[in-house]
Amino acid sequence: MGVSGAGKTTVGSALAAERRRPFIDADDLHPSENRRKMESGIPLDDLDRGPWISAVGAEIARLSGEGAAPVVACSALKAAYREALREFHPRLAFVYLEGKRETLEERLGTREHEYMPSSLLVSQLETLEPPLGEERVLGVDIRHDVSAIVERAAEWLARLEDENTPLERTI
């Protein structure tokens, strides 16, 4: 989870491959109205995000019910969104890809996104409620290379399977 440019899709797809799990890019589940708003540079609000979060949660529940708990790339910017997702899967864990605005802006300046303009980063940062302090969250600085983030996240997630193991929260 994290804001645009944090590397959710890159890290998430690599982590899914590492853990041999299905991968969901939550961006693919946005309704067309949300995509049009973002394309126009209009930030989404809670009313826009509600049905999308529900669609993401339903897909998590579906795949988990089939025995294949997925790795999901999803902004999940607010605590309420993360709690809504946990309604679909109570043991859901989050890897929070955190970075400074300058790093995020630099990354966004070098990529093309189908409908998410870099101008929306400011609104995402304003909306973001960092999850550190919440249960089952690992914070990772995005300045680490992808392989180091994936390795650390995979180790942490494996340790989550043993609830008696104390968890470190950040790298």
Tab-separated table of N, CA and C in Angstrom:
chain	number	residue	atom	x	y	z
A	1	MET	N	0.842	-1.180	0.000
A	1	MET	CA	0.000	0.000	0.000
A	1	MET	C	0.879	1.231	0.000
A	2	GLY	N	0.339	2.337	-0.455
A	2	GLY	CA	1.044	3.595	-0.486
A	2	GLY	C	0.492	4.481	-1.581
A	3	VAL	N	1.080	5.653	-1.692
A	3	VAL	CA	0.615	6.617	-2.690
A	3	VAL	C	1.146	6.266	-4.078
A	4	SER	N	0.671	6.989	-5.045
A	4	SER	CA	1.115	6.815	-6.423
A	4	SER	C	2.624	7.035	-6.511
A	5	GLY	N	3.285	6.151	-7.225
A	5	GLY	CA	4.729	6.279	-7.408
A	5	GLY	C	5.553	5.551	-6.365
A	6	ALA	N	4.898	4.949	-5.371
A	6	ALA	CA	5.633	4.256	-4.305
A	6	ALA	C	6.199	2.920	-4.773
A	7	GLY	N	5.639	2.367	-5.840
A	7	GLY	CA	6.128	1.085	-6.352
A	7	GLY	C	5.227	-0.087	-6.024
A	8	LYS	N	3.957	0.176	-5.775
A	8	LYS	CA	3.037	-0.882	-5.363
A	8	LYS	C	2.950	-2.016	-6.384
A	9	THR	N	2.793	-1.675	-7.646
A	9	THR	CA	2.642	-2.702	-8.671
A	9	THR	C	3.945	-3.466	-8.862
A	10	THR	N	5.054	-2.759	-8.912
A	10	THR	CA	6.353	-3.403	-9.105
A	10	THR	C	6.668	-4.340	-7.946
A	11	VAL	N	6.554	-3.838	-6.736
A	11	VAL	CA	6.857	-4.650	-5.552
A	11	VAL	C	5.816	-5.756	-5.395
A	12	GLY	N	4.553	-5.415	-5.552
A	12	GLY	CA	3.489	-6.400	-5.374
A	12	GLY	C	3.595	-7.566	-6.333
A	13	SER	N	3.848	-7.294	-7.602
A	13	SER	CA	3.943	-8.390	-8.566
A	13	SER	C	5.172	-9.251	-8.288
A	14	ALA	N	6.280	-8.632	-7.886
A	14	ALA	CA	7.484	-9.398	-7.543
A	14	ALA	C	7.265	-10.223	-6.278
A	15	LEU	N	6.578	-9.650	-5.299
A	15	LEU	CA	6.290	-10.367	-4.056
A	15	LEU	C	5.341	-11.536	-4.325
A	16	ALA	N	4.361	-11.337	-5.169
A	16	ALA	CA	3.445	-12.422	-5.529
A	16	ALA	C	4.211	-13.566	-6.188
A	17	ALA	N	5.128	-13.240	-7.078
A	17	ALA	CA	5.933	-14.278	-7.730
A	17	ALA	C	6.800	-15.003	-6.699
A	18	GLU	N	7.412	-14.253	-5.795
A	18	GLU	CA	8.264	-14.832	-4.755
A	18	GLU	C	7.476	-15.789	-3.857
A	19	ARG	N	6.257	-15.396	-3.504
A	19	ARG	CA	5.434	-16.202	-2.583
A	19	ARG	C	4.501	-17.165	-3.319
A	20	ARG	N	4.600	-17.160	-4.652
A	20	ARG	CA	3.768	-18.034	-5.482
A	20	ARG	C	2.283	-17.836	-5.178
A	21	ARG	N	1.894	-16.582	-5.244
A	21	ARG	CA	0.511	-16.198	-4.974
A	21	ARG	C	-0.042	-15.433	-6.175
A	22	PRO	N	-1.353	-15.404	-6.327
A	22	PRO	CA	-1.932	-14.561	-7.377
A	22	PRO	C	-1.686	-13.089	-7.050
A	23	PHE	N	-1.661	-12.272	-8.077
A	23	PHE	CA	-1.443	-10.837	-7.917
A	23	PHE	C	-2.673	-10.088	-8.403
A	24	ILE	N	-3.106	-9.118	-7.603
A	24	ILE	CA	-4.200	-8.219	-7.983
A	24	ILE	C	-3.653	-6.798	-7.997
A	25	ASP	N	-3.808	-6.119	-9.111
A	25	ASP	CA	-3.522	-4.686	-9.156
A	25	ASP	C	-4.868	-3.990	-8.985
A	26	ALA	N	-5.075	-3.396	-7.815
A	26	ALA	CA	-6.365	-2.778	-7.504
A	26	ALA	C	-6.743	-1.696	-8.504
A	27	ASP	N	-5.754	-1.102	-9.157
A	27	ASP	CA	-6.078	-0.102	-10.188
A	27	ASP	C	-6.978	-0.696	-11.267
A	28	ASP	N	-6.825	-1.991	-11.547
A	28	ASP	CA	-7.629	-2.641	-12.578
A	28	ASP	C	-9.096	-2.753	-12.173
A	29	LEU	N	-9.391	-2.554	-10.896
A	29	LEU	CA	-10.758	-2.704	-10.408
A	29	LEU	C	-11.493	-1.375	-10.242
A	30	HIS	N	-10.836	-0.279	-10.582
A	30	HIS	CA	-11.513	1.025	-10.518
A	30	HIS	C	-12.644	1.075	-11.534
A	31	PRO	N	-13.811	1.556	-11.132
A	31	PRO	CA	-14.874	1.751	-12.116
A	31	PRO	C	-14.489	2.855	-13.105
A	32	SER	N	-15.118	2.834	-14.249
A	32	SER	CA	-14.771	3.802	-15.293
A	32	SER	C	-14.974	5.244	-14.840
A	33	GLU	N	-15.948	5.497	-13.960
A	33	GLU	CA	-16.162	6.865	-13.469
A	33	GLU	C	-14.931	7.364	-12.699
A	34	ASN	N	-14.355	6.492	-11.887
A	34	ASN	CA	-13.150	6.864	-11.144
A	34	ASN	C	-11.997	7.149	-12.096
A	35	ARG	N	-11.846	6.317	-13.095
A	35	ARG	CA	-10.762	6.513	-14.063
A	35	ARG	C	-10.916	7.853	-14.784
A	36	ARG	N	-12.144	8.162	-15.175
A	36	ARG	CA	-12.378	9.433	-15.872
A	36	ARG	C	-12.045	10.621	-14.979
A	37	LYS	N	-12.451	10.551	-13.704
A	37	LYS	CA	-12.133	11.641	-12.779
A	37	LYS	C	-10.619	11.825	-12.667
A	38	MET	N	-9.915	10.723	-12.449
A	38	MET	CA	-8.462	10.820	-12.278
A	38	MET	C	-7.790	11.315	-13.556
A	39	GLU	N	-8.229	10.817	-14.698
A	39	GLU	CA	-7.687	11.290	-15.974
A	39	GLU	C	-7.821	12.805	-16.114
A	40	SER	N	-8.902	13.331	-15.550
A	40	SER	CA	-9.165	14.769	-15.606
A	40	SER	C	-8.437	15.538	-14.515
A	41	GLY	N	-7.674	14.815	-13.679
A	41	GLY	CA	-6.931	15.470	-12.605
A	41	GLY	C	-7.770	15.762	-11.374
A	42	ILE	N	-8.921	15.101	-11.263
A	42	ILE	CA	-9.808	15.307	-10.118
A	42	ILE	C	-9.552	14.192	-9.109
A	43	PRO	N	-9.178	14.553	-7.882
A	43	PRO	CA	-8.928	13.525	-6.862
A	43	PRO	C	-10.209	12.770	-6.494
A	44	LEU	N	-10.051	11.509	-6.172
A	44	LEU	CA	-11.178	10.719	-5.693
A	44	LEU	C	-11.467	11.077	-4.241
A	45	ASP	N	-12.736	10.920	-3.847
A	45	ASP	CA	-13.110	11.127	-2.454
A	45	ASP	C	-13.613	9.795	-1.889
A	46	ASP	N	-14.049	9.819	-0.645
A	46	ASP	CA	-14.502	8.598	0.010
A	46	ASP	C	-15.662	7.938	-0.734
A	47	LEU	N	-16.571	8.742	-1.285
A	47	LEU	CA	-17.703	8.176	-2.023
A	47	LEU	C	-17.239	7.457	-3.288
A	48	ASP	N	-16.205	7.993	-3.929
A	48	ASP	CA	-15.653	7.342	-5.119
A	48	ASP	C	-14.930	6.049	-4.747
A	49	ARG	N	-14.200	6.104	-3.653
A	49	ARG	CA	-13.347	4.969	-3.285
A	49	ARG	C	-14.124	3.823	-2.643
A	50	GLY	N	-15.267	4.094	-2.034
A	50	GLY	CA	-16.012	3.049	-1.330
A	50	GLY	C	-16.312	1.816	-2.169
A	51	PRO	N	-16.987	1.976	-3.315
A	51	PRO	CA	-17.286	0.802	-4.146
A	51	PRO	C	-16.012	0.113	-4.662
A	52	TRP	N	-14.977	0.891	-4.927
A	52	TRP	CA	-13.711	0.326	-5.392
A	52	TRP	C	-13.081	-0.528	-4.297
A	53	ILE	N	-13.020	-0.012	-3.077
A	53	ILE	CA	-12.465	-0.783	-1.960
A	53	ILE	C	-13.266	-2.068	-1.776
A	54	SER	N	-14.573	-1.987	-1.907
A	54	SER	CA	-15.416	-3.188	-1.794
A	54	SER	C	-15.092	-4.200	-2.888
A	55	ALA	N	-14.864	-3.721	-4.098
A	55	ALA	CA	-14.508	-4.620	-5.198
A	55	ALA	C	-13.156	-5.295	-4.936
A	56	VAL	N	-12.203	-4.532	-4.417
A	56	VAL	CA	-10.887	-5.091	-4.085
A	56	VAL	C	-11.055	-6.146	-2.983
A	57	GLY	N	-11.801	-5.812	-1.948
A	57	GLY	CA	-12.023	-6.755	-0.856
A	57	GLY	C	-12.713	-8.024	-1.319
A	58	ALA	N	-13.693	-7.882	-2.189
A	58	ALA	CA	-14.400	-9.050	-2.708
A	58	ALA	C	-13.461	-9.958	-3.492
A	59	GLU	N	-12.551	-9.368	-4.238
A	59	GLU	CA	-11.585	-10.173	-5.005
A	59	GLU	C	-10.596	-10.871	-4.066
A	60	ILE	N	-10.179	-10.183	-2.999
A	60	ILE	CA	-9.312	-10.813	-1.996
A	60	ILE	C	-10.037	-12.002	-1.376
A	61	ALA	N	-11.292	-11.801	-0.989
A	61	ALA	CA	-12.069	-12.868	-0.364
A	61	ALA	C	-12.269	-14.036	-1.323
A	62	ARG	N	-12.555	-13.736	-2.574
A	62	ARG	CA	-12.780	-14.800	-3.562
A	62	ARG	C	-11.545	-15.661	-3.711
A	63	LEU	N	-10.398	-15.025	-3.952
A	63	LEU	CA	-9.172	-15.793	-4.153
A	63	LEU	C	-8.746	-16.514	-2.881
A	64	SER	N	-8.900	-15.857	-1.740
A	64	SER	CA	-8.552	-16.498	-0.467
A	64	SER	C	-9.445	-17.702	-0.214
A	65	GLY	N	-10.709	-17.580	-0.562
A	65	GLY	CA	-11.644	-18.691	-0.407
A	65	GLY	C	-11.310	-19.875	-1.288
A	66	GLU	N	-10.605	-19.602	-2.369
A	66	GLU	CA	-10.161	-20.669	-3.263
A	66	GLU	C	-8.812	-21.234	-2.815
A	67	GLY	N	-8.308	-20.736	-1.684
A	67	GLY	CA	-7.050	-21.247	-1.151
A	67	GLY	C	-5.806	-20.574	-1.692
A	68	ALA	N	-5.973	-19.432	-2.319
A	68	ALA	CA	-4.840	-18.735	-2.927
A	68	ALA	C	-4.817	-17.280	-2.478
A	69	ALA	N	-4.489	-17.039	-1.201
A	69	ALA	CA	-4.454	-15.666	-0.696
A	69	ALA	C	-3.561	-14.809	-1.590
A	70	PRO	N	-4.106	-13.737	-2.156
A	70	PRO	CA	-3.351	-12.953	-3.132
A	70	PRO	C	-2.457	-11.894	-2.500
A	71	VAL	N	-1.552	-11.391	-3.303
A	71	VAL	CA	-0.812	-10.167	-3.010
A	71	VAL	C	-1.519	-9.076	-3.808
A	72	VAL	N	-1.804	-7.955	-3.157
A	72	VAL	CA	-2.593	-6.900	-3.775
A	72	VAL	C	-1.820	-5.593	-3.747
A	73	ALA	N	-1.768	-4.905	-4.876
A	73	ALA	CA	-1.237	-3.544	-4.927
A	73	ALA	C	-2.433	-2.610	-4.845
A	74	CYS	N	-2.551	-1.900	-3.719
A	74	CYS	CA	-3.701	-1.032	-3.484
A	74	CYS	C	-3.238	0.150	-2.647
A	75	SER	N	-3.677	1.343	-2.978
A	75	SER	CA	-3.247	2.512	-2.222
A	75	SER	C	-3.687	2.430	-0.767
A	76	ALA	N	-4.916	2.038	-0.490
A	76	ALA	CA	-5.432	1.901	0.881
A	76	ALA	C	-4.966	3.057	1.762
A	77	LEU	N	-5.208	4.273	1.318
A	77	LEU	CA	-4.631	5.465	1.931
A	77	LEU	C	-5.119	5.771	3.339
A	78	LYS	N	-6.358	5.412	3.650
A	78	LYS	CA	-6.925	5.748	4.961
A	78	LYS	C	-7.106	4.498	5.814
A	79	ALA	N	-7.065	4.704	7.123
A	79	ALA	CA	-7.303	3.603	8.057
A	79	ALA	C	-8.670	2.962	7.788
A	80	ALA	N	-9.663	3.769	7.472
A	80	ALA	CA	-11.007	3.237	7.208
A	80	ALA	C	-11.008	2.308	6.001
A	81	TYR	N	-10.206	2.613	4.985
A	81	TYR	CA	-10.131	1.740	3.806
A	81	TYR	C	-9.478	0.420	4.181
A	82	ARG	N	-8.423	0.495	4.987
A	82	ARG	CA	-7.735	-0.736	5.396
A	82	ARG	C	-8.661	-1.593	6.256
A	83	GLU	N	-9.423	-0.950	7.128
A	83	GLU	CA	-10.381	-1.696	7.957
A	83	GLU	C	-11.471	-2.315	7.088
A	84	ALA	N	-11.924	-1.586	6.083
A	84	ALA	CA	-12.932	-2.135	5.167
A	84	ALA	C	-12.387	-3.371	4.452
A	85	LEU	N	-11.128	-3.324	4.046
A	85	LEU	CA	-10.512	-4.490	3.400
A	85	LEU	C	-10.387	-5.653	4.377
A	86	ARG	N	-10.093	-5.343	5.635
A	86	ARG	CA	-9.980	-6.401	6.641
A	86	ARG	C	-11.329	-7.055	6.940
A	87	GLU	N	-12.413	-6.379	6.632
A	87	GLU	CA	-13.731	-7.004	6.780
A	87	GLU	C	-13.855	-8.207	5.841
A	88	PHE	N	-13.166	-8.147	4.727
A	88	PHE	CA	-13.189	-9.242	3.756
A	88	PHE	C	-12.190	-10.348	4.117
A	89	HIS	N	-11.129	-9.974	4.838
A	89	HIS	CA	-10.100	-10.941	5.230
A	89	HIS	C	-9.421	-10.419	6.494
A	90	PRO	N	-9.881	-10.857	7.669
A	90	PRO	CA	-9.401	-10.285	8.936
A	90	PRO	C	-7.894	-10.387	9.179
A	91	ARG	N	-7.224	-11.360	8.571
A	91	ARG	CA	-5.787	-11.515	8.789
A	91	ARG	C	-4.958	-10.785	7.727
A	92	LEU	N	-5.587	-9.885	7.025
A	92	LEU	CA	-4.897	-9.124	5.992
A	92	LEU	C	-3.715	-8.357	6.584
A	93	ALA	N	-2.590	-8.396	5.898
A	93	ALA	CA	-1.388	-7.672	6.324
A	93	ALA	C	-1.060	-6.640	5.253
A	94	PHE	N	-0.398	-5.559	5.671
A	94	PHE	CA	-0.050	-4.485	4.748
A	94	PHE	C	1.445	-4.224	4.780
A	95	VAL	N	2.028	-4.114	3.592
A	95	VAL	CA	3.393	-3.631	3.449
A	95	VAL	C	3.246	-2.195	2.961
A	96	TYR	N	3.623	-1.269	3.822
A	96	TYR	CA	3.480	0.159	3.530
A	96	TYR	C	4.752	0.663	2.870
A	97	LEU	N	4.646	1.032	1.608
A	97	LEU	CA	5.774	1.579	0.852
A	97	LEU	C	5.793	3.080	1.080
A	98	GLU	N	6.696	3.511	1.935
A	98	GLU	CA	6.728	4.922	2.319
A	98	GLU	C	7.936	5.620	1.712
A	99	GLY	N	7.695	6.853	1.288
A	99	GLY	CA	8.767	7.634	0.691
A	99	GLY	C	8.503	9.115	0.797
A	100	LYS	N	9.563	9.863	0.671
A	100	LYS	CA	9.451	11.318	0.727
A	100	LYS	C	8.848	11.845	-0.577
A	101	ARG	N	8.203	12.979	-0.461
A	101	ARG	CA	7.533	13.583	-1.615
A	101	ARG	C	8.497	13.768	-2.792
A	102	GLU	N	9.710	14.203	-2.513
A	102	GLU	CA	10.679	14.439	-3.588
A	102	GLU	C	10.978	13.146	-4.348
A	103	THR	N	11.138	12.046	-3.626
A	103	THR	CA	11.408	10.753	-4.257
A	103	THR	C	10.224	10.327	-5.107
A	104	LEU	N	9.033	10.491	-4.577
A	104	LEU	CA	7.818	10.123	-5.305
A	104	LEU	C	7.656	10.968	-6.566
A	105	GLU	N	7.883	12.272	-6.451
A	105	GLU	CA	7.774	13.152	-7.619
A	105	GLU	C	8.779	12.764	-8.694
A	106	GLU	N	9.983	12.430	-8.272
A	106	GLU	CA	11.008	12.004	-9.236
A	106	GLU	C	10.561	10.746	-9.969
A	107	ARG	N	10.049	9.788	-9.237
A	107	ARG	CA	9.574	8.546	-9.856
A	107	ARG	C	8.418	8.812	-10.816
A	108	LEU	N	7.474	9.632	-10.386
A	108	LEU	CA	6.316	9.908	-11.238
A	108	LEU	C	6.708	10.649	-12.506
A	109	GLY	N	7.781	11.418	-12.433
A	109	GLY	CA	8.245	12.150	-13.603
A	109	GLY	C	8.812	11.262	-14.690
A	110	THR	N	9.111	10.008	-14.337
A	110	THR	CA	9.730	9.102	-15.310
A	110	THR	C	8.798	7.986	-15.754
A	111	ARG	N	7.515	8.061	-15.409
A	111	ARG	CA	6.615	6.975	-15.794
A	111	ARG	C	5.346	7.507	-16.429
A	112	GLU	N	4.724	6.647	-17.181
A	112	GLU	CA	3.419	6.921	-17.773
A	112	GLU	C	2.410	6.017	-17.092
A	113	HIS	N	1.268	6.553	-16.730
A	113	HIS	CA	0.194	5.748	-16.152
A	113	HIS	C	-1.042	5.971	-16.992
A	114	GLU	N	-1.788	4.932	-17.164
A	114	GLU	CA	-2.972	4.949	-18.022
A	114	GLU	C	-3.924	6.099	-17.696
A	115	TYR	N	-4.148	6.374	-16.410
A	115	TYR	CA	-5.118	7.404	-16.061
A	115	TYR	C	-4.759	8.212	-14.817
A	116	MET	N	-3.625	7.953	-14.189
A	116	MET	CA	-3.274	8.623	-12.933
A	116	MET	C	-2.192	9.667	-13.190
A	117	PRO	N	-2.570	10.929	-13.358
A	117	PRO	CA	-1.545	11.954	-13.592
A	117	PRO	C	-0.742	12.234	-12.317
A	118	SER	N	0.495	12.608	-12.494
A	118	SER	CA	1.366	12.880	-11.339
A	118	SER	C	0.844	14.045	-10.506
A	119	SER	N	-0.001	14.890	-11.089
A	119	SER	CA	-0.553	16.026	-10.351
A	119	SER	C	-1.422	15.590	-9.166
A	120	LEU	N	-1.893	14.347	-9.171
A	120	LEU	CA	-2.740	13.869	-8.079
A	120	LEU	C	-1.939	13.401	-6.866
A	121	LEU	N	-0.609	13.408	-6.964
A	121	LEU	CA	0.209	12.993	-5.824
A	121	LEU	C	-0.086	13.850	-4.592
A	122	VAL	N	-0.215	15.154	-4.780
A	122	VAL	CA	-0.448	16.052	-3.645
A	122	VAL	C	-1.709	15.639	-2.890
A	123	SER	N	-2.794	15.380	-3.606
A	123	SER	CA	-4.039	14.998	-2.932
A	123	SER	C	-3.892	13.640	-2.244
A	124	GLN	N	-3.122	12.745	-2.836
A	124	GLN	CA	-2.917	11.446	-2.185
A	124	GLN	C	-2.123	11.605	-0.894
A	125	LEU	N	-1.099	12.439	-0.928
A	125	LEU	CA	-0.312	12.672	0.286
A	125	LEU	C	-1.156	13.331	1.375
A	126	GLU	N	-2.070	14.212	0.968
A	126	GLU	CA	-2.961	14.856	1.942
A	126	GLU	C	-3.961	13.860	2.529
A	127	THR	N	-4.372	12.882	1.738
A	127	THR	CA	-5.334	11.872	2.173
A	127	THR	C	-4.669	10.785	3.022
A	128	LEU	N	-3.416	10.505	2.765
A	128	LEU	CA	-2.701	9.401	3.409
A	128	LEU	C	-2.735	9.479	4.935
A	129	GLU	N	-3.167	8.399	5.536
A	129	GLU	CA	-3.074	8.191	6.982
A	129	GLU	C	-2.089	7.046	7.166
A	130	PRO	N	-0.808	7.365	7.435
A	130	PRO	CA	0.193	6.298	7.529
A	130	PRO	C	-0.233	5.222	8.535
A	131	PRO	N	-0.049	3.951	8.174
A	131	PRO	CA	-0.546	2.858	8.997
A	131	PRO	C	0.390	2.395	10.108
A	132	LEU	N	1.530	3.005	10.235
A	132	LEU	CA	2.458	2.542	11.252
A	132	LEU	C	1.813	2.681	12.622
A	133	GLY	N	1.901	1.655	13.395
A	133	GLY	CA	1.209	1.587	14.670
A	133	GLY	C	-0.003	0.678	14.581
A	134	GLU	N	-0.512	0.445	13.371
A	134	GLU	CA	-1.596	-0.518	13.184
A	134	GLU	C	-0.996	-1.923	13.251
A	135	GLU	N	-1.818	-2.884	13.613
A	135	GLU	CA	-1.391	-4.283	13.641
A	135	GLU	C	-1.184	-4.798	12.221
A	136	ARG	N	-0.239	-5.719	12.082
A	136	ARG	CA	0.024	-6.425	10.823
A	136	ARG	C	0.409	-5.464	9.699
A	137	VAL	N	1.312	-4.538	10.019
A	137	VAL	CA	1.824	-3.581	9.036
A	137	VAL	C	3.341	-3.564	9.106
A	138	LEU	N	3.961	-3.644	7.942
A	138	LEU	CA	5.407	-3.487	7.820
A	138	LEU	C	5.660	-2.232	6.997
A	139	GLY	N	6.404	-1.290	7.527
A	139	GLY	CA	6.777	-0.095	6.785
A	139	GLY	C	8.129	-0.306	6.116
A	140	VAL	N	8.216	0.072	4.850
A	140	VAL	CA	9.441	-0.103	4.085
A	140	VAL	C	9.759	1.193	3.345
A	141	ASP	N	10.976	1.660	3.500
A	141	ASP	CA	11.434	2.855	2.795
A	141	ASP	C	11.648	2.502	1.328
A	142	ILE	N	11.032	3.254	0.427
A	142	ILE	CA	11.098	2.934	-1.006
A	142	ILE	C	12.457	3.219	-1.622
A	143	ARG	N	13.380	3.780	-0.852
A	143	ARG	CA	14.727	3.983	-1.394
A	143	ARG	C	15.501	2.672	-1.486
A	144	HIS	N	15.036	1.627	-0.785
A	144	HIS	CA	15.652	0.296	-0.939
A	144	HIS	C	15.336	-0.207	-2.341
A	145	ASP	N	16.204	-1.081	-2.878
A	145	ASP	CA	15.880	-1.623	-4.195
A	145	ASP	C	14.767	-2.658	-4.057
A	146	VAL	N	14.108	-2.915	-5.172
A	146	VAL	CA	12.924	-3.767	-5.173
A	146	VAL	C	13.234	-5.141	-4.592
A	147	SER	N	14.357	-5.720	-4.966
A	147	SER	CA	14.663	-7.066	-4.474
A	147	SER	C	14.820	-7.087	-2.955
A	148	ALA	N	15.402	-6.048	-2.369
A	148	ALA	CA	15.547	-5.981	-0.910
A	148	ALA	C	14.186	-5.821	-0.232
A	149	ILE	N	13.307	-5.015	-0.821
A	149	ILE	CA	11.966	-4.826	-0.262
A	149	ILE	C	11.190	-6.141	-0.323
A	150	VAL	N	11.260	-6.804	-1.465
A	150	VAL	CA	10.539	-8.073	-1.637
A	150	VAL	C	11.070	-9.128	-0.669
A	151	GLU	N	12.374	-9.211	-0.536
A	151	GLU	CA	12.965	-10.197	0.373
A	151	GLU	C	12.501	-9.955	1.809
A	152	ARG	N	12.571	-8.704	2.241
A	152	ARG	CA	12.170	-8.362	3.612
A	152	ARG	C	10.685	-8.615	3.825
A	153	ALA	N	9.859	-8.207	2.855
A	153	ALA	CA	8.411	-8.407	2.976
A	153	ALA	C	8.069	-9.896	2.977
A	154	ALA	N	8.706	-10.687	2.142
A	154	ALA	CA	8.438	-12.128	2.093
A	154	ALA	C	8.806	-12.789	3.423
A	155	GLU	N	9.943	-12.406	3.982
A	155	GLU	CA	10.346	-12.947	5.292
A	155	GLU	C	9.322	-12.565	6.364
A	156	TRP	N	8.929	-11.301	6.366
A	156	TRP	CA	7.976	-10.805	7.363
A	156	TRP	C	6.643	-11.523	7.237
A	157	LEU	N	6.148	-11.675	6.018
A	157	LEU	CA	4.871	-12.343	5.806
A	157	LEU	C	4.937	-13.810	6.225
A	158	ALA	N	6.049	-14.461	5.957
A	158	ALA	CA	6.211	-15.851	6.386
A	158	ALA	C	6.170	-15.942	7.912
A	159	ARG	N	6.789	-14.979	8.572
A	159	ARG	CA	6.786	-14.968	10.040
A	159	ARG	C	5.404	-14.668	10.601
A	160	LEU	N	4.589	-13.954	9.850
A	160	LEU	CA	3.220	-13.687	10.310
A	160	LEU	C	2.425	-14.973	10.471
A	161	GLU	N	2.801	-15.973	9.714
A	161	GLU	CA	2.091	-17.246	9.800
A	161	GLU	C	2.280	-17.888	11.179
A	162	ASP	N	3.335	-17.488	11.882
A	162	ASP	CA	3.550	-17.938	13.252
A	162	ASP	C	3.297	-16.747	14.164
A	163	GLU	N	2.075	-16.647	14.670
A	163	GLU	CA	1.662	-15.480	15.459
A	163	GLU	C	2.473	-15.267	16.722
A	164	ASN	N	3.275	-16.244	17.149
A	164	ASN	CA	4.056	-16.111	18.366
A	164	ASN	C	5.390	-15.398	18.143
A	165	THR	N	5.717	-15.114	16.899
A	165	THR	CA	6.978	-14.463	16.590
A	165	THR	C	6.810	-12.957	16.635
A	166	PRO	N	7.607	-12.233	17.442
A	166	PRO	CA	7.508	-10.770	17.437
A	166	PRO	C	7.916	-10.225	16.076
A	167	LEU	N	7.250	-9.157	15.653
A	167	LEU	CA	7.501	-8.606	14.322
A	167	LEU	C	8.165	-7.237	14.422
A	168	GLU	N	9.174	-7.043	13.593
A	168	GLU	CA	9.757	-5.707	13.441
A	168	GLU	C	8.828	-4.940	12.518
A	169	ARG	N	8.796	-3.634	12.696
A	169	ARG	CA	7.818	-2.856	11.937
A	169	ARG	C	8.396	-2.100	10.736
A	170	THR	N	9.669	-1.796	10.723
A	170	THR	CA	10.189	-1.007	9.613
A	170	THR	C	11.561	-1.508	9.192
A	171	ILE	N	11.928	-1.193	7.937
A	171	ILE	CA	13.296	-1.381	7.483
A	171	ILE	C	13.746	-0.088	6.826
